[in-house]
């Protein structure tokens, strides 16, 4: 049986995303103004292209939803689906609101820290380096794999996600 769990963004992520998009639009409009006043067009095009590439890449990799089926768990992004088969899952741990995974003591190694979510490679004491596809830090699960680094995900209804995993994926 296939079950889809939504990955809606928390209020904080929505605010960060809105501010980011407004800053990108303001940056492009500012460059257009300076080009109209005689600034070098080549430099403006390069900077605008970089700004738009960053915004577009963030949009492509944020998680839309989590898929649980008989074979494993999938993280669906616009770009692709990342599959984690049950046979590669050691265990899944729910991260509660009292001990947020993406708190002050977590270091972002590579990725996005708030625009459309917390996506990329992060490092924290106790867990080590992990991949993150989190859109709401208060509804986070950490998937410990047998091979590979742990993966952090978030779902809208965490109380529905864990029982499904325990029925189909526990060893």
Short mmCIF file of N, CA and C in Angstrom, two decimals:
data_model
loop_
_atom_site.label_atom_id
_atom_site.label_comp_id
_atom_site.label_asym_id
_atom_site.label_seq_id
_atom_site.Cartn_x
_atom_site.Cartn_y
_atom_site.Cartn_z
N UNK A 1 0.84 -1.18 0.00
CA UNK A 1 0.00 0.00 0.00
C UNK A 1 0.89 1.25 0.00
N UNK A 2 0.51 2.19 -0.80
CA UNK A 2 1.27 3.43 -0.93
C UNK A 2 0.57 4.55 -0.17
N UNK A 3 1.33 5.24 0.70
CA UNK A 3 0.79 6.36 1.46
C UNK A 3 1.67 7.58 1.22
N UNK A 4 1.01 8.71 1.01
CA UNK A 4 1.72 9.96 0.75
C UNK A 4 1.51 10.90 1.94
N UNK A 5 2.62 11.44 2.44
CA UNK A 5 2.59 12.37 3.56
C UNK A 5 3.07 13.73 3.06
N UNK A 6 2.25 14.74 3.27
CA UNK A 6 2.60 16.10 2.85
C UNK A 6 3.78 16.64 3.65
N UNK A 7 4.52 17.56 3.03
CA UNK A 7 5.64 18.24 3.69
C UNK A 7 5.40 19.74 3.63
N UNK A 8 4.46 20.22 4.42
CA UNK A 8 4.21 21.66 4.39
C UNK A 8 5.28 22.39 5.20
N UNK A 9 5.47 23.63 4.84
CA UNK A 9 6.53 24.43 5.46
C UNK A 9 6.01 25.09 6.73
N UNK A 10 6.90 25.20 7.72
CA UNK A 10 6.56 25.89 8.95
C UNK A 10 6.45 27.39 8.68
N UNK A 11 5.92 28.13 9.63
CA UNK A 11 5.79 29.58 9.48
C UNK A 11 7.15 30.24 9.29
N UNK A 12 8.15 29.76 10.03
CA UNK A 12 9.50 30.33 9.92
C UNK A 12 10.06 30.12 8.53
N UNK A 13 9.89 28.92 7.99
CA UNK A 13 10.40 28.64 6.64
C UNK A 13 9.66 29.49 5.61
N UNK A 14 8.37 29.66 5.79
CA UNK A 14 7.60 30.51 4.86
C UNK A 14 8.11 31.96 4.90
N UNK A 15 8.40 32.47 6.11
CA UNK A 15 8.92 33.84 6.22
C UNK A 15 10.30 33.97 5.57
N UNK A 16 11.17 33.02 5.85
CA UNK A 16 12.52 33.06 5.27
C UNK A 16 12.44 32.98 3.75
N UNK A 17 11.57 32.11 3.23
CA UNK A 17 11.41 31.97 1.78
C UNK A 17 10.88 33.26 1.17
N UNK A 18 9.90 33.87 1.80
CA UNK A 18 9.33 35.13 1.29
C UNK A 18 10.38 36.23 1.27
N UNK A 19 11.13 36.36 2.35
CA UNK A 19 12.18 37.38 2.40
C UNK A 19 13.24 37.12 1.34
N UNK A 20 13.62 35.86 1.15
CA UNK A 20 14.60 35.50 0.14
C UNK A 20 14.12 35.87 -1.27
N UNK A 21 12.88 35.54 -1.59
CA UNK A 21 12.35 35.84 -2.92
C UNK A 21 12.26 37.36 -3.12
N UNK A 22 11.81 38.07 -2.10
CA UNK A 22 11.76 39.54 -2.21
C UNK A 22 13.15 40.13 -2.41
N UNK A 23 14.15 39.60 -1.71
CA UNK A 23 15.52 40.09 -1.87
C UNK A 23 16.04 39.80 -3.29
N UNK A 24 15.70 38.64 -3.82
CA UNK A 24 16.12 38.31 -5.19
C UNK A 24 15.48 39.27 -6.21
N UNK A 25 14.18 39.50 -6.05
CA UNK A 25 13.48 40.42 -6.96
C UNK A 25 14.05 41.83 -6.83
N UNK A 26 14.29 42.27 -5.60
CA UNK A 26 14.87 43.60 -5.38
C UNK A 26 16.26 43.70 -6.00
N UNK A 27 17.05 42.63 -5.87
CA UNK A 27 18.39 42.63 -6.47
C UNK A 27 18.35 42.75 -7.98
N UNK A 28 17.46 41.99 -8.61
CA UNK A 28 17.34 42.05 -10.07
C UNK A 28 16.82 43.42 -10.51
N UNK A 29 15.83 43.96 -9.80
CA UNK A 29 15.31 45.29 -10.15
C UNK A 29 16.37 46.38 -9.97
N UNK A 30 17.19 46.27 -8.93
CA UNK A 30 18.27 47.23 -8.71
C UNK A 30 19.28 47.17 -9.84
N UNK A 31 19.62 45.96 -10.27
CA UNK A 31 20.55 45.83 -11.39
C UNK A 31 19.96 46.39 -12.67
N UNK A 32 18.67 46.18 -12.88
CA UNK A 32 18.04 46.74 -14.07
C UNK A 32 18.10 48.28 -14.03
N UNK A 33 17.93 48.85 -12.86
CA UNK A 33 18.01 50.30 -12.71
C UNK A 33 19.42 50.79 -13.07
N UNK A 34 20.43 50.13 -12.50
CA UNK A 34 21.81 50.56 -12.77
C UNK A 34 22.21 50.36 -14.23
N UNK A 35 21.68 49.33 -14.87
CA UNK A 35 21.95 49.13 -16.29
C UNK A 35 21.33 50.27 -17.10
N UNK A 36 20.12 50.69 -16.70
CA UNK A 36 19.48 51.80 -17.41
C UNK A 36 20.23 53.11 -17.23
N UNK A 37 21.02 53.21 -16.15
CA UNK A 37 21.82 54.41 -15.90
C UNK A 37 23.22 54.32 -16.51
N UNK A 38 23.52 53.23 -17.22
CA UNK A 38 24.80 53.14 -17.91
C UNK A 38 25.80 52.16 -17.33
N UNK A 39 25.42 51.34 -16.37
CA UNK A 39 26.34 50.35 -15.81
C UNK A 39 26.65 49.28 -16.85
N UNK A 40 27.76 48.58 -16.67
CA UNK A 40 28.16 47.51 -17.58
C UNK A 40 27.10 46.40 -17.60
N UNK A 41 26.59 46.08 -18.77
CA UNK A 41 25.53 45.09 -18.93
C UNK A 41 26.03 43.67 -18.65
N UNK A 42 27.26 43.37 -19.00
CA UNK A 42 27.80 42.02 -18.82
C UNK A 42 27.82 41.62 -17.35
N UNK A 43 28.31 42.49 -16.50
CA UNK A 43 28.35 42.21 -15.07
C UNK A 43 26.97 42.04 -14.49
N UNK A 44 26.02 42.86 -14.92
CA UNK A 44 24.65 42.77 -14.42
C UNK A 44 24.00 41.46 -14.83
N UNK A 45 24.25 41.03 -16.05
CA UNK A 45 23.68 39.77 -16.52
C UNK A 45 24.25 38.60 -15.73
N UNK A 46 25.54 38.63 -15.45
CA UNK A 46 26.17 37.54 -14.69
C UNK A 46 25.60 37.48 -13.28
N UNK A 47 25.51 38.62 -12.61
CA UNK A 47 24.98 38.65 -11.24
C UNK A 47 23.52 38.21 -11.22
N UNK A 48 22.72 38.70 -12.17
CA UNK A 48 21.31 38.29 -12.23
C UNK A 48 21.17 36.80 -12.49
N UNK A 49 22.00 36.26 -13.36
CA UNK A 49 21.95 34.83 -13.65
C UNK A 49 22.30 34.00 -12.41
N UNK A 50 23.29 34.46 -11.65
CA UNK A 50 23.66 33.75 -10.42
C UNK A 50 22.52 33.79 -9.41
N UNK A 51 21.91 34.97 -9.23
CA UNK A 51 20.79 35.10 -8.30
C UNK A 51 19.62 34.20 -8.69
N UNK A 52 19.29 34.18 -9.95
CA UNK A 52 18.18 33.35 -10.42
C UNK A 52 18.51 31.87 -10.34
N UNK A 53 19.77 31.49 -10.60
CA UNK A 53 20.17 30.08 -10.50
C UNK A 53 20.07 29.59 -9.06
N UNK A 54 20.46 30.41 -8.11
CA UNK A 54 20.37 30.03 -6.70
C UNK A 54 18.90 29.83 -6.31
N UNK A 55 18.05 30.77 -6.67
CA UNK A 55 16.63 30.67 -6.33
C UNK A 55 16.00 29.44 -6.99
N UNK A 56 16.31 29.19 -8.24
CA UNK A 56 15.74 28.06 -8.97
C UNK A 56 16.22 26.73 -8.41
N UNK A 57 17.51 26.65 -8.04
CA UNK A 57 18.02 25.39 -7.49
C UNK A 57 17.39 25.09 -6.14
N UNK A 58 17.15 26.10 -5.32
CA UNK A 58 16.45 25.88 -4.04
C UNK A 58 15.05 25.33 -4.29
N UNK A 59 14.39 25.86 -5.29
CA UNK A 59 13.04 25.43 -5.63
C UNK A 59 13.02 23.98 -6.11
N UNK A 60 14.03 23.56 -6.85
CA UNK A 60 14.07 22.20 -7.41
C UNK A 60 14.30 21.11 -6.37
N UNK A 61 14.98 21.43 -5.27
CA UNK A 61 15.37 20.37 -4.34
C UNK A 61 14.56 20.31 -3.05
N UNK A 62 13.60 21.19 -2.85
CA UNK A 62 12.85 21.10 -1.59
C UNK A 62 11.83 19.96 -1.66
N UNK A 63 11.60 19.27 -0.53
CA UNK A 63 10.70 18.11 -0.55
C UNK A 63 9.24 18.51 -0.67
N UNK A 64 8.54 17.87 -1.59
CA UNK A 64 7.11 18.11 -1.78
C UNK A 64 6.29 17.20 -0.86
N UNK A 65 6.65 15.92 -0.85
CA UNK A 65 5.96 14.96 0.00
C UNK A 65 6.84 13.73 0.21
N UNK A 66 6.45 12.92 1.20
CA UNK A 66 7.14 11.68 1.54
C UNK A 66 6.22 10.54 1.12
N UNK A 67 6.79 9.55 0.45
CA UNK A 67 6.04 8.38 -0.01
C UNK A 67 6.47 7.18 0.82
N UNK A 68 5.52 6.48 1.42
CA UNK A 68 5.80 5.22 2.09
C UNK A 68 5.03 4.13 1.36
N UNK A 69 5.74 3.11 0.95
CA UNK A 69 5.08 1.98 0.30
C UNK A 69 5.68 0.69 0.84
N UNK A 70 5.40 -0.42 0.19
CA UNK A 70 5.87 -1.72 0.67
C UNK A 70 7.37 -1.89 0.54
N UNK A 71 8.01 -1.10 -0.30
CA UNK A 71 9.45 -1.25 -0.53
C UNK A 71 10.30 -0.33 0.34
N UNK A 72 9.76 0.82 0.71
CA UNK A 72 10.56 1.75 1.50
C UNK A 72 9.94 3.12 1.58
N UNK A 73 10.80 4.08 1.83
CA UNK A 73 10.39 5.47 1.98
C UNK A 73 11.02 6.27 0.85
N UNK A 74 10.24 7.17 0.24
CA UNK A 74 10.75 8.02 -0.83
C UNK A 74 10.53 9.48 -0.48
N UNK A 75 11.49 10.30 -0.82
CA UNK A 75 11.40 11.75 -0.61
C UNK A 75 11.26 12.37 -2.00
N UNK A 76 10.09 12.92 -2.29
CA UNK A 76 9.82 13.46 -3.63
C UNK A 76 10.15 14.94 -3.68
N UNK A 77 11.06 15.30 -4.57
CA UNK A 77 11.37 16.69 -4.87
C UNK A 77 10.95 16.95 -6.31
N UNK A 78 11.03 18.18 -6.77
CA UNK A 78 10.72 18.45 -8.16
C UNK A 78 11.74 17.79 -9.10
N UNK A 79 12.96 17.66 -8.62
CA UNK A 79 14.03 17.12 -9.44
C UNK A 79 14.00 15.60 -9.52
N UNK A 80 13.75 14.93 -8.38
CA UNK A 80 13.80 13.47 -8.37
C UNK A 80 13.17 12.93 -7.09
N UNK A 81 13.11 11.60 -6.98
CA UNK A 81 12.67 10.94 -5.77
C UNK A 81 13.85 10.20 -5.17
N UNK A 82 14.15 10.50 -3.91
CA UNK A 82 15.23 9.82 -3.20
C UNK A 82 14.61 8.64 -2.48
N UNK A 83 15.04 7.42 -2.80
CA UNK A 83 14.47 6.20 -2.23
C UNK A 83 15.35 5.66 -1.11
N UNK A 84 14.72 5.24 -0.03
CA UNK A 84 15.40 4.57 1.08
C UNK A 84 14.65 3.26 1.30
N UNK A 85 15.19 2.14 0.81
CA UNK A 85 14.50 0.85 1.00
C UNK A 85 14.50 0.43 2.48
N UNK A 86 13.44 -0.28 2.88
CA UNK A 86 13.34 -0.73 4.27
C UNK A 86 14.54 -1.58 4.68
N UNK A 87 15.09 -2.36 3.75
CA UNK A 87 16.22 -3.22 4.11
C UNK A 87 17.47 -2.40 4.44
N UNK A 88 17.52 -1.12 4.05
CA UNK A 88 18.65 -0.25 4.36
C UNK A 88 18.40 0.63 5.59
N UNK A 89 17.20 0.52 6.19
CA UNK A 89 16.87 1.33 7.36
C UNK A 89 17.18 0.53 8.62
N UNK A 90 18.02 1.11 9.47
CA UNK A 90 18.32 0.49 10.76
C UNK A 90 17.16 0.79 11.72
N UNK A 91 16.86 2.06 11.90
CA UNK A 91 15.69 2.46 12.68
C UNK A 91 15.38 3.92 12.39
N UNK A 92 14.16 4.32 12.79
CA UNK A 92 13.70 5.70 12.60
C UNK A 92 13.41 6.27 13.98
N UNK A 93 13.90 7.48 14.20
CA UNK A 93 13.72 8.15 15.48
C UNK A 93 12.96 9.45 15.26
N UNK A 94 11.94 9.69 16.08
CA UNK A 94 11.22 10.96 16.00
C UNK A 94 11.95 11.99 16.85
N UNK A 95 12.21 13.14 16.25
CA UNK A 95 12.86 14.24 16.96
C UNK A 95 11.75 15.14 17.46
N UNK A 96 11.63 15.26 18.77
CA UNK A 96 10.54 16.05 19.33
C UNK A 96 10.88 17.54 19.36
N UNK A 97 9.89 18.33 19.70
CA UNK A 97 10.04 19.79 19.71
C UNK A 97 11.01 20.26 20.80
N UNK A 98 11.22 19.43 21.83
CA UNK A 98 12.12 19.81 22.92
C UNK A 98 13.59 19.75 22.49
N UNK A 99 13.93 18.85 21.59
CA UNK A 99 15.32 18.71 21.12
C UNK A 99 15.35 18.88 19.61
N UNK A 100 15.23 20.10 19.13
CA UNK A 100 15.20 20.29 17.67
C UNK A 100 16.52 19.88 17.02
N UNK A 101 16.40 19.19 15.91
CA UNK A 101 17.56 18.69 15.18
C UNK A 101 18.33 19.83 14.53
N UNK A 102 17.63 20.83 14.06
CA UNK A 102 18.26 21.92 13.32
C UNK A 102 18.35 23.17 14.20
N UNK A 103 18.82 23.00 15.42
CA UNK A 103 18.93 24.10 16.37
C UNK A 103 20.24 24.86 16.25
N UNK A 104 20.56 25.55 17.32
CA UNK A 104 21.73 26.43 17.33
C UNK A 104 23.05 25.67 17.24
N UNK A 105 23.07 24.42 17.68
CA UNK A 105 24.31 23.66 17.69
C UNK A 105 24.51 22.83 16.42
N UNK A 106 23.68 23.03 15.43
CA UNK A 106 23.79 22.31 14.17
C UNK A 106 24.49 23.20 13.15
N UNK A 107 25.45 22.62 12.45
CA UNK A 107 26.23 23.36 11.45
C UNK A 107 25.81 22.91 10.07
N UNK A 108 25.51 23.87 9.21
CA UNK A 108 25.19 23.56 7.82
C UNK A 108 26.50 23.45 7.05
N UNK A 109 26.77 22.28 6.49
CA UNK A 109 27.99 22.07 5.72
C UNK A 109 27.80 22.49 4.27
N UNK A 110 26.64 22.14 3.71
CA UNK A 110 26.34 22.48 2.32
C UNK A 110 24.83 22.42 2.16
N UNK A 111 24.25 23.43 1.58
CA UNK A 111 22.82 23.39 1.34
C UNK A 111 22.13 24.68 1.71
N UNK A 112 20.84 24.55 1.98
CA UNK A 112 19.96 25.68 2.21
C UNK A 112 19.49 25.65 3.65
N UNK A 113 19.57 26.76 4.33
CA UNK A 113 19.18 26.83 5.73
C UNK A 113 17.94 27.64 5.96
N UNK A 114 16.83 27.30 5.34
CA UNK A 114 15.58 27.99 5.60
C UNK A 114 14.77 28.36 4.38
N UNK A 115 15.39 28.51 3.23
CA UNK A 115 14.65 28.85 2.01
C UNK A 115 14.03 27.57 1.46
N UNK A 116 12.71 27.49 1.51
CA UNK A 116 11.91 26.32 1.15
C UNK A 116 12.12 25.16 2.12
N UNK A 117 12.97 25.29 3.11
CA UNK A 117 13.23 24.25 4.10
C UNK A 117 14.71 24.20 4.45
N UNK A 118 15.07 23.19 5.21
CA UNK A 118 16.47 22.96 5.59
C UNK A 118 16.94 21.75 4.79
N UNK A 119 17.62 22.01 3.70
CA UNK A 119 17.95 20.97 2.75
C UNK A 119 19.45 20.95 2.51
N UNK A 120 20.05 19.78 2.62
CA UNK A 120 21.47 19.66 2.36
C UNK A 120 22.17 18.80 3.39
N UNK A 121 23.47 19.06 3.57
CA UNK A 121 24.28 18.33 4.54
C UNK A 121 24.45 19.18 5.80
N UNK A 122 24.17 18.59 6.95
CA UNK A 122 24.30 19.27 8.23
C UNK A 122 25.12 18.40 9.17
N UNK A 123 25.66 19.00 10.21
CA UNK A 123 26.43 18.26 11.20
C UNK A 123 26.04 18.73 12.59
N UNK A 124 25.81 17.78 13.48
CA UNK A 124 25.51 18.08 14.86
C UNK A 124 26.18 17.05 15.76
N UNK A 125 26.50 17.48 16.95
CA UNK A 125 27.16 16.59 17.91
C UNK A 125 26.20 15.47 18.29
N UNK A 126 26.69 14.28 18.37
CA UNK A 126 25.88 13.12 18.75
C UNK A 126 25.38 12.34 17.55
N UNK A 127 24.97 13.02 16.50
CA UNK A 127 24.49 12.35 15.29
C UNK A 127 25.59 12.31 14.24
N UNK A 128 26.34 13.38 14.14
CA UNK A 128 27.36 13.49 13.11
C UNK A 128 26.79 14.18 11.89
N UNK A 129 27.29 13.83 10.74
CA UNK A 129 26.81 14.43 9.49
C UNK A 129 25.57 13.70 9.00
N UNK A 130 24.57 14.45 8.57
CA UNK A 130 23.34 13.86 8.06
C UNK A 130 22.80 14.69 6.91
N UNK A 131 22.01 14.04 6.06
CA UNK A 131 21.30 14.73 4.98
C UNK A 131 19.95 15.18 5.50
N UNK A 132 19.53 16.36 5.10
CA UNK A 132 18.28 16.91 5.61
C UNK A 132 17.34 17.29 4.47
N UNK A 133 16.10 16.90 4.60
CA UNK A 133 15.00 17.30 3.72
C UNK A 133 13.84 17.73 4.62
N UNK A 134 14.06 18.72 5.45
CA UNK A 134 13.12 19.12 6.49
C UNK A 134 12.46 20.45 6.10
N UNK A 135 11.13 20.48 6.21
CA UNK A 135 10.39 21.71 5.97
C UNK A 135 9.77 22.26 7.25
N UNK A 136 9.67 21.44 8.28
CA UNK A 136 9.16 21.86 9.58
C UNK A 136 9.97 21.14 10.66
N UNK A 137 10.83 21.88 11.34
CA UNK A 137 11.77 21.28 12.29
C UNK A 137 11.07 20.64 13.49
N UNK A 138 9.83 21.00 13.77
CA UNK A 138 9.11 20.43 14.91
C UNK A 138 8.44 19.10 14.59
N UNK A 139 8.45 18.71 13.33
CA UNK A 139 7.81 17.46 12.90
C UNK A 139 8.82 16.59 12.16
N UNK A 140 9.97 16.39 12.78
CA UNK A 140 11.10 15.77 12.11
C UNK A 140 11.32 14.33 12.55
N UNK A 141 11.72 13.50 11.59
CA UNK A 141 12.15 12.14 11.85
C UNK A 141 13.58 12.00 11.34
N UNK A 142 14.36 11.19 12.01
CA UNK A 142 15.71 10.89 11.58
C UNK A 142 15.77 9.42 11.21
N UNK A 143 16.10 9.15 9.95
CA UNK A 143 16.18 7.79 9.44
C UNK A 143 17.64 7.36 9.50
N UNK A 144 17.94 6.43 10.40
CA UNK A 144 19.30 5.88 10.49
C UNK A 144 19.37 4.72 9.51
N UNK A 145 20.34 4.78 8.62
CA UNK A 145 20.49 3.74 7.61
C UNK A 145 21.62 2.80 7.96
N UNK A 146 21.56 1.58 7.45
CA UNK A 146 22.62 0.61 7.65
C UNK A 146 23.86 1.04 6.87
N UNK A 147 23.65 1.45 5.62
CA UNK A 147 24.73 1.97 4.79
C UNK A 147 24.40 3.41 4.43
N UNK A 148 25.31 4.31 4.72
CA UNK A 148 25.10 5.72 4.39
C UNK A 148 24.75 6.54 5.62
N UNK A 149 24.81 7.84 5.44
CA UNK A 149 24.54 8.74 6.55
C UNK A 149 23.04 8.86 6.80
N UNK A 150 22.67 9.25 8.02
CA UNK A 150 21.25 9.41 8.35
C UNK A 150 20.59 10.48 7.48
N UNK A 151 19.27 10.37 7.35
CA UNK A 151 18.48 11.33 6.58
C UNK A 151 17.38 11.88 7.49
N UNK A 152 17.27 13.20 7.55
CA UNK A 152 16.21 13.86 8.31
C UNK A 152 15.09 14.25 7.36
N UNK A 153 13.85 13.93 7.74
CA UNK A 153 12.67 14.30 6.95
C UNK A 153 11.64 14.89 7.91
N UNK A 154 10.65 15.56 7.33
CA UNK A 154 9.53 16.04 8.14
C UNK A 154 8.24 15.78 7.37
N UNK A 155 7.18 15.51 8.10
CA UNK A 155 5.86 15.27 7.52
C UNK A 155 4.82 16.06 8.30
N UNK A 156 3.70 16.37 7.65
CA UNK A 156 2.63 17.12 8.31
C UNK A 156 2.04 16.39 9.51
N UNK A 157 1.81 15.10 9.34
CA UNK A 157 1.16 14.29 10.37
C UNK A 157 2.14 13.25 10.91
N UNK A 158 3.02 13.65 11.83
CA UNK A 158 4.02 12.71 12.32
C UNK A 158 3.42 11.52 13.07
N UNK A 159 2.26 11.71 13.69
CA UNK A 159 1.64 10.61 14.43
C UNK A 159 1.09 9.53 13.51
N UNK A 160 0.85 9.85 12.25
CA UNK A 160 0.41 8.85 11.27
C UNK A 160 1.59 8.17 10.58
N UNK A 161 2.70 8.88 10.47
CA UNK A 161 3.85 8.34 9.74
C UNK A 161 4.52 7.19 10.48
N UNK A 162 4.77 7.35 11.75
CA UNK A 162 5.53 6.35 12.52
C UNK A 162 4.80 5.00 12.59
N UNK A 163 3.49 4.92 12.87
CA UNK A 163 2.84 3.61 12.88
C UNK A 163 2.92 2.89 11.53
N UNK A 164 2.85 3.64 10.44
CA UNK A 164 2.95 3.01 9.13
C UNK A 164 4.32 2.36 8.96
N UNK A 165 5.35 3.08 9.36
CA UNK A 165 6.70 2.51 9.26
C UNK A 165 6.82 1.26 10.14
N UNK A 166 6.31 1.32 11.36
CA UNK A 166 6.44 0.19 12.27
C UNK A 166 5.71 -1.05 11.75
N UNK A 167 4.61 -0.87 11.02
CA UNK A 167 3.92 -2.01 10.45
C UNK A 167 4.69 -2.63 9.29
N UNK A 168 5.28 -1.79 8.45
CA UNK A 168 5.88 -2.31 7.22
C UNK A 168 7.38 -2.43 7.22
N UNK A 169 8.07 -1.64 8.02
CA UNK A 169 9.50 -1.58 7.83
C UNK A 169 10.35 -2.01 8.99
N UNK A 170 9.74 -2.37 10.12
CA UNK A 170 10.57 -2.73 11.26
C UNK A 170 11.17 -4.11 11.05
N UNK A 171 12.37 -4.29 11.53
CA UNK A 171 13.07 -5.56 11.36
C UNK A 171 12.79 -6.49 12.52
#
